[in-house]
Amino acid sequence: MQSEAWLEKSQRYALKLPDALSGINIRREWPTLDQFAATTVTYQHTFPFAGEFIDAEHARIASAPLGRMGIARCIDLGIDGYLTRDEALKLYEIARFARGDILELGTFRGLSTSIMARALHARGTDRLEAVDLARDDNVDDYSIARANLARVPGGERVTFQLCGATERLRQLTQLGRKFGFVFVDHDHGYDSTRKAASNLPGILDGGGFVLFHDFLDPANLDPDHPYGVYQACLDTVCEYDDFKFCGCYGSAALFRFRWA
């Protein structure tokens, strides 16, 4: 069960949310995770754009089949990965319109990487750094991801790093690197997600976005499950005045940094 402290913190965050954010559809109150997880959160625009889709690639995502890897909810864009259609649509949109380079923590076989690479190709600027942990059980996945991106438009804009997320974030901070969008989808544990989130103020440009995958995954409710994304966000970005909640899409939560 959720601890009283967790529930209190979740409810306290609700009081920080405004009644409405221009152009963004959010709930009047911030639900607890069990309430969130019981709902279906669908794709909605963050940026204004004419028509139903941004471009042909966005439309391709919207019409792609589901069932990749035998999992009914997983979108099939030709690369293995654990994204729903709503998450893929939001990932492409933010990567397409956010300004500056993109940082991805957690690559697997390159599904999310390929979506963001195509978005960079469409906007014709900036680069993406894909970071994944160097360990024996993901060497094949890393090689597969590189091979997959080699044949994707925008793949030439991707740099791969085999490194721990916290270590790489510290390195990037020391280098003075800034990003317009960070996709957090690596370990999903409480400690690793909290450490990643704690490093975001040092690497995000003002107005930049961070998208936390599996924020609403029901596994976060189970104290015996390794997932701790929801709790880690409550203890970091939900406590920072510089971060504004922009909504949930699929299982992912979107926040914006230093947004006036």
Tab-separated table of C-alpha atoms in Angstrom:
chain	number	residue	atom	x	y	z
A	1	MET	CA	0.000	0.000	0.000
A	2	GLN	CA	1.029	3.602	-0.462
A	3	SER	CA	2.498	5.223	2.638
A	4	GLU	CA	0.671	8.112	4.315
A	5	ALA	CA	3.590	10.376	3.453
A	6	TRP	CA	3.300	9.472	-0.238
A	7	LEU	CA	-0.450	10.117	-0.260
A	8	GLU	CA	-0.012	13.424	1.557
A	9	LYS	CA	2.677	14.533	-0.871
A	10	SER	CA	0.551	13.546	-3.874
A	11	GLN	CA	-2.418	15.513	-2.544
A	12	ARG	CA	-0.229	18.496	-1.654
A	13	TYR	CA	1.000	18.659	-5.228
A	14	ALA	CA	-2.595	19.003	-6.392
A	15	LEU	CA	-2.764	22.344	-4.594
A	16	LYS	CA	0.169	23.647	-6.649
A	17	LEU	CA	-1.562	23.046	-9.950
A	18	PRO	CA	-3.433	25.960	-11.517
A	19	ASP	CA	-7.070	25.617	-12.521
A	20	ALA	CA	-6.003	25.519	-16.159
A	21	LEU	CA	-2.905	25.845	-18.308
A	22	SER	CA	-3.317	27.562	-21.651
A	23	GLY	CA	-3.498	24.992	-24.435
A	24	ILE	CA	-3.029	22.045	-22.074
A	25	ASN	CA	-5.787	19.810	-20.740
A	26	ILE	CA	-5.065	18.755	-17.149
A	27	ARG	CA	-7.229	17.564	-14.280
A	28	ARG	CA	-8.466	20.037	-11.715
A	29	GLU	CA	-6.840	18.010	-8.975
A	30	TRP	CA	-3.771	15.824	-8.921
A	31	PRO	CA	-4.950	12.214	-8.447
A	32	THR	CA	-3.064	9.638	-6.440
A	33	LEU	CA	-1.353	6.930	-8.461
A	34	ASP	CA	-4.101	4.356	-8.010
A	35	GLN	CA	-6.618	6.875	-9.380
A	36	PHE	CA	-4.294	7.792	-12.241
A	37	ALA	CA	-3.543	4.180	-13.126
A	38	ALA	CA	-7.256	3.343	-13.281
A	39	THR	CA	-7.803	5.798	-16.139
A	40	THR	CA	-6.820	5.802	-19.790
A	41	VAL	CA	-4.773	8.913	-20.566
A	42	THR	CA	-4.816	9.641	-24.282
A	43	TYR	CA	-2.729	11.807	-26.567
A	44	GLN	CA	-3.520	15.511	-26.687
A	45	HIS	CA	-1.576	18.416	-28.189
A	46	THR	CA	1.018	20.281	-26.145
A	47	PHE	CA	2.055	22.546	-29.035
A	48	PRO	CA	-0.441	24.244	-31.356
A	49	PHE	CA	-0.390	22.922	-34.912
A	50	ALA	CA	-2.884	22.942	-37.736
A	51	GLY	CA	-4.733	19.757	-38.552
A	52	GLU	CA	-4.945	16.459	-36.746
A	53	PHE	CA	-1.294	15.523	-37.290
A	54	ILE	CA	1.962	17.445	-37.452
A	55	ASP	CA	3.178	15.756	-40.630
A	56	ALA	CA	3.195	12.429	-42.490
A	57	GLU	CA	5.396	10.780	-39.855
A	58	HIS	CA	3.041	11.776	-37.057
A	59	ALA	CA	0.157	10.342	-39.091
A	60	ARG	CA	2.135	7.118	-39.638
A	61	ILE	CA	2.462	6.697	-35.884
A	62	ALA	CA	-1.268	7.293	-35.448
A	63	SER	CA	-2.163	4.555	-37.942
A	64	ALA	CA	0.540	1.989	-37.067
A	65	PRO	CA	-0.618	-1.424	-35.850
A	66	LEU	CA	-0.343	-2.557	-32.238
A	67	GLY	CA	0.838	-5.846	-30.763
A	68	ARG	CA	4.623	-5.603	-31.117
A	69	MET	CA	6.426	-8.406	-29.257
A	70	GLY	CA	3.047	-10.033	-28.616
A	71	ILE	CA	1.990	-7.234	-26.234
A	72	ALA	CA	-1.400	-5.827	-27.210
A	73	ARG	CA	-0.700	-2.207	-26.220
A	74	CYS	CA	2.774	-1.900	-27.797
A	75	ILE	CA	2.958	0.058	-31.051
A	76	ASP	CA	4.588	-1.660	-34.022
A	77	LEU	CA	6.836	0.713	-35.964
A	78	GLY	CA	9.216	-2.042	-37.042
A	79	ILE	CA	11.465	-1.844	-33.953
A	80	ASP	CA	10.982	-3.642	-30.638
A	81	GLY	CA	10.070	-1.436	-27.690
A	82	TYR	CA	7.517	-0.733	-24.999
A	83	LEU	CA	5.576	2.321	-26.150
A	84	THR	CA	1.839	2.784	-26.518
A	85	ARG	CA	0.502	4.761	-29.462
A	86	ASP	CA	-0.266	7.786	-27.247
A	87	GLU	CA	3.267	7.787	-25.858
A	88	ALA	CA	4.800	7.523	-29.325
A	89	LEU	CA	2.669	10.410	-30.615
A	90	LYS	CA	3.679	12.626	-27.686
A	91	LEU	CA	7.345	11.660	-28.003
A	92	TYR	CA	7.396	12.669	-31.656
A	93	GLU	CA	5.562	15.939	-30.979
A	94	ILE	CA	7.897	17.130	-28.223
A	95	ALA	CA	11.005	16.064	-30.144
A	96	ARG	CA	9.653	17.832	-33.225
A	97	PHE	CA	8.951	21.185	-31.558
A	98	ALA	CA	11.314	21.418	-28.581
A	99	ARG	CA	14.373	23.582	-29.178
A	100	GLY	CA	17.896	22.256	-28.830
A	101	ASP	CA	19.491	18.849	-28.474
A	102	ILE	CA	17.698	15.822	-27.032
A	103	LEU	CA	18.921	13.425	-24.345
A	104	GLU	CA	17.533	9.916	-23.965
A	105	LEU	CA	18.189	7.817	-20.858
A	106	GLY	CA	17.430	4.211	-21.772
A	107	THR	CA	17.528	3.030	-25.376
A	108	PHE	CA	16.729	-0.705	-25.489
A	109	ARG	CA	16.515	-1.526	-29.223
A	110	GLY	CA	15.974	2.013	-30.429
A	111	LEU	CA	12.207	2.424	-30.826
A	112	SER	CA	11.938	5.721	-28.943
A	113	THR	CA	15.314	6.773	-30.351
A	114	SER	CA	14.058	6.246	-33.889
A	115	ILE	CA	10.911	8.316	-33.258
A	116	MET	CA	12.958	11.239	-31.947
A	117	ALA	CA	15.546	10.881	-34.725
A	118	ARG	CA	12.790	11.173	-37.324
A	119	ALA	CA	11.522	14.293	-35.548
A	120	LEU	CA	15.012	15.827	-35.688
A	121	HIS	CA	15.217	14.925	-39.361
A	122	ALA	CA	11.920	16.737	-39.940
A	123	ARG	CA	13.053	19.901	-38.181
A	124	GLY	CA	16.526	19.695	-39.714
A	125	THR	CA	18.479	20.792	-36.646
A	126	ASP	CA	20.170	19.552	-33.470
A	127	ARG	CA	21.255	16.139	-32.227
A	128	LEU	CA	20.203	13.316	-29.934
A	129	GLU	CA	22.387	11.539	-27.377
A	130	ALA	CA	21.127	8.061	-26.450
A	131	VAL	CA	22.517	6.760	-23.144
A	132	ASP	CA	22.236	3.185	-21.961
A	133	LEU	CA	23.944	1.248	-19.197
A	134	ALA	CA	26.914	-0.906	-20.184
A	135	ARG	CA	26.102	-4.378	-18.873
A	136	ASP	CA	26.414	-7.910	-20.190
A	137	ASP	CA	22.674	-8.463	-20.666
A	138	ASN	CA	22.128	-5.520	-23.007
A	139	VAL	CA	25.135	-5.724	-25.337
A	140	ASP	CA	22.976	-7.288	-28.065
A	141	ASP	CA	20.243	-4.695	-27.551
A	142	TYR	CA	22.813	-1.911	-27.916
A	143	SER	CA	24.116	-3.371	-31.196
A	144	ILE	CA	20.569	-3.857	-32.471
A	145	ALA	CA	19.682	-0.250	-31.597
A	146	ARG	CA	22.680	1.075	-33.518
A	147	ALA	CA	21.802	-1.069	-36.538
A	148	ASN	CA	18.162	0.037	-36.391
A	149	LEU	CA	19.079	3.734	-36.264
A	150	ALA	CA	21.495	3.374	-39.169
A	151	ARG	CA	18.522	2.962	-41.522
A	152	VAL	CA	16.218	5.594	-40.000
A	153	PRO	CA	15.954	9.168	-41.348
A	154	GLY	CA	17.780	11.309	-38.811
A	155	GLY	CA	19.872	8.394	-37.587
A	156	GLU	CA	23.004	10.342	-38.440
A	157	ARG	CA	21.986	12.857	-35.775
A	158	VAL	CA	22.175	10.216	-33.007
A	159	THR	CA	25.205	9.621	-30.765
A	160	PHE	CA	25.230	6.508	-28.570
A	161	GLN	CA	26.799	6.365	-25.110
A	162	LEU	CA	27.237	3.221	-23.022
A	163	CYS	CA	27.312	4.713	-19.543
A	164	GLY	CA	25.344	4.875	-16.304
A	165	ALA	CA	22.699	7.590	-16.466
A	166	THR	CA	23.774	9.362	-13.266
A	167	GLU	CA	27.411	9.303	-14.304
A	168	ARG	CA	26.636	10.664	-17.756
A	169	LEU	CA	24.398	13.393	-16.349
A	170	ARG	CA	27.236	14.538	-14.112
A	171	GLN	CA	29.614	14.542	-17.067
A	172	LEU	CA	27.193	16.538	-19.208
A	173	THR	CA	26.702	19.070	-16.401
A	174	GLN	CA	30.457	19.515	-16.069
A	175	LEU	CA	30.716	19.990	-19.825
A	176	GLY	CA	28.019	22.672	-19.693
A	177	ARG	CA	25.770	20.768	-22.104
A	178	LYS	CA	22.144	21.866	-22.318
A	179	PHE	CA	19.146	20.028	-23.777
A	180	GLY	CA	15.691	21.098	-24.885
A	181	PHE	CA	14.164	17.681	-24.193
A	182	VAL	CA	15.091	14.760	-21.936
A	183	PHE	CA	13.336	11.384	-22.153
A	184	VAL	CA	13.784	9.368	-18.919
A	185	ASP	CA	13.199	5.671	-19.592
A	186	HIS	CA	16.167	3.826	-18.132
A	187	ASP	CA	16.079	1.896	-14.849
A	188	HIS	CA	12.595	2.829	-13.539
A	189	GLY	CA	13.764	2.280	-9.955
A	190	TYR	CA	13.185	4.920	-7.309
A	191	ASP	CA	16.835	5.740	-6.632
A	192	SER	CA	17.927	5.894	-10.263
A	193	THR	CA	14.908	7.961	-11.321
A	194	ARG	CA	15.339	10.336	-8.378
A	195	LYS	CA	19.031	10.825	-9.181
A	196	ALA	CA	18.237	11.500	-12.854
A	197	ALA	CA	15.488	13.961	-11.957
A	198	SER	CA	17.735	15.721	-9.441
A	199	ASN	CA	20.274	16.395	-12.200
A	200	LEU	CA	17.762	17.865	-14.657
A	201	PRO	CA	18.044	21.523	-13.569
A	202	GLY	CA	21.718	21.468	-14.541
A	203	ILE	CA	21.182	20.239	-18.101
A	204	LEU	CA	17.767	21.508	-19.245
A	205	ASP	CA	17.470	24.791	-21.113
A	206	GLY	CA	14.799	27.193	-19.924
A	207	GLY	CA	11.526	26.110	-21.484
A	208	GLY	CA	12.869	22.585	-22.010
A	209	PHE	CA	10.828	19.431	-21.433
A	210	VAL	CA	11.285	16.149	-19.586
A	211	LEU	CA	9.089	13.109	-20.239
A	212	PHE	CA	9.111	10.308	-17.635
A	213	HIS	CA	8.046	6.969	-19.080
A	214	ASP	CA	6.043	4.510	-16.931
A	215	PHE	CA	5.108	7.249	-14.465
A	216	LEU	CA	1.582	5.792	-14.349
A	217	ASP	CA	2.508	2.128	-14.593
A	218	PRO	CA	0.486	0.276	-11.915
A	219	ALA	CA	3.708	-1.512	-10.889
A	220	ASN	CA	4.603	1.699	-9.047
A	221	LEU	CA	1.856	0.794	-6.545
A	222	ASP	CA	3.572	-2.451	-5.509
A	223	PRO	CA	6.248	-1.876	-2.835
A	224	ASP	CA	7.859	-5.189	-3.832
A	225	HIS	CA	8.167	-4.147	-7.502
A	226	PRO	CA	11.345	-2.331	-8.632
A	227	TYR	CA	9.371	0.491	-10.307
A	228	GLY	CA	9.436	3.775	-8.414
A	229	VAL	CA	9.017	6.438	-11.113
A	230	TYR	CA	5.903	8.051	-9.657
A	231	GLN	CA	7.361	8.332	-6.156
A	232	ALA	CA	10.682	9.656	-7.456
A	233	CYS	CA	8.925	12.401	-9.429
A	234	LEU	CA	6.872	13.423	-6.392
A	235	ASP	CA	10.112	13.801	-4.433
A	236	THR	CA	11.918	15.840	-7.112
A	237	VAL	CA	10.308	17.666	-10.043
A	238	CYS	CA	6.955	17.943	-8.231
A	239	GLU	CA	8.768	19.712	-5.390
A	240	TYR	CA	10.760	22.075	-7.615
A	241	ASP	CA	9.113	25.397	-8.362
A	242	ASP	CA	10.983	25.525	-11.685
A	243	PHE	CA	9.046	22.545	-13.087
A	244	LYS	CA	5.468	22.704	-14.313
A	245	PHE	CA	3.284	19.655	-14.922
A	246	CYS	CA	2.060	19.552	-18.546
A	247	GLY	CA	-0.042	16.393	-18.526
A	248	CYS	CA	0.069	12.603	-18.854
A	249	TYR	CA	-0.062	10.599	-22.081
A	250	GLY	CA	-0.268	6.832	-21.949
A	251	SER	CA	1.867	6.028	-18.904
A	252	ALA	CA	4.216	9.006	-19.390
A	253	ALA	CA	4.238	12.330	-17.511
A	254	LEU	CA	5.456	15.544	-19.128
A	255	PHE	CA	6.996	18.479	-17.239
A	256	ARG	CA	8.440	21.782	-18.475
A	257	PHE	CA	11.420	23.570	-16.924
A	258	ARG	CA	11.382	27.291	-16.100
A	259	TRP	CA	8.319	27.977	-18.149
A	260	ALA	CA	6.877	31.435	-17.507
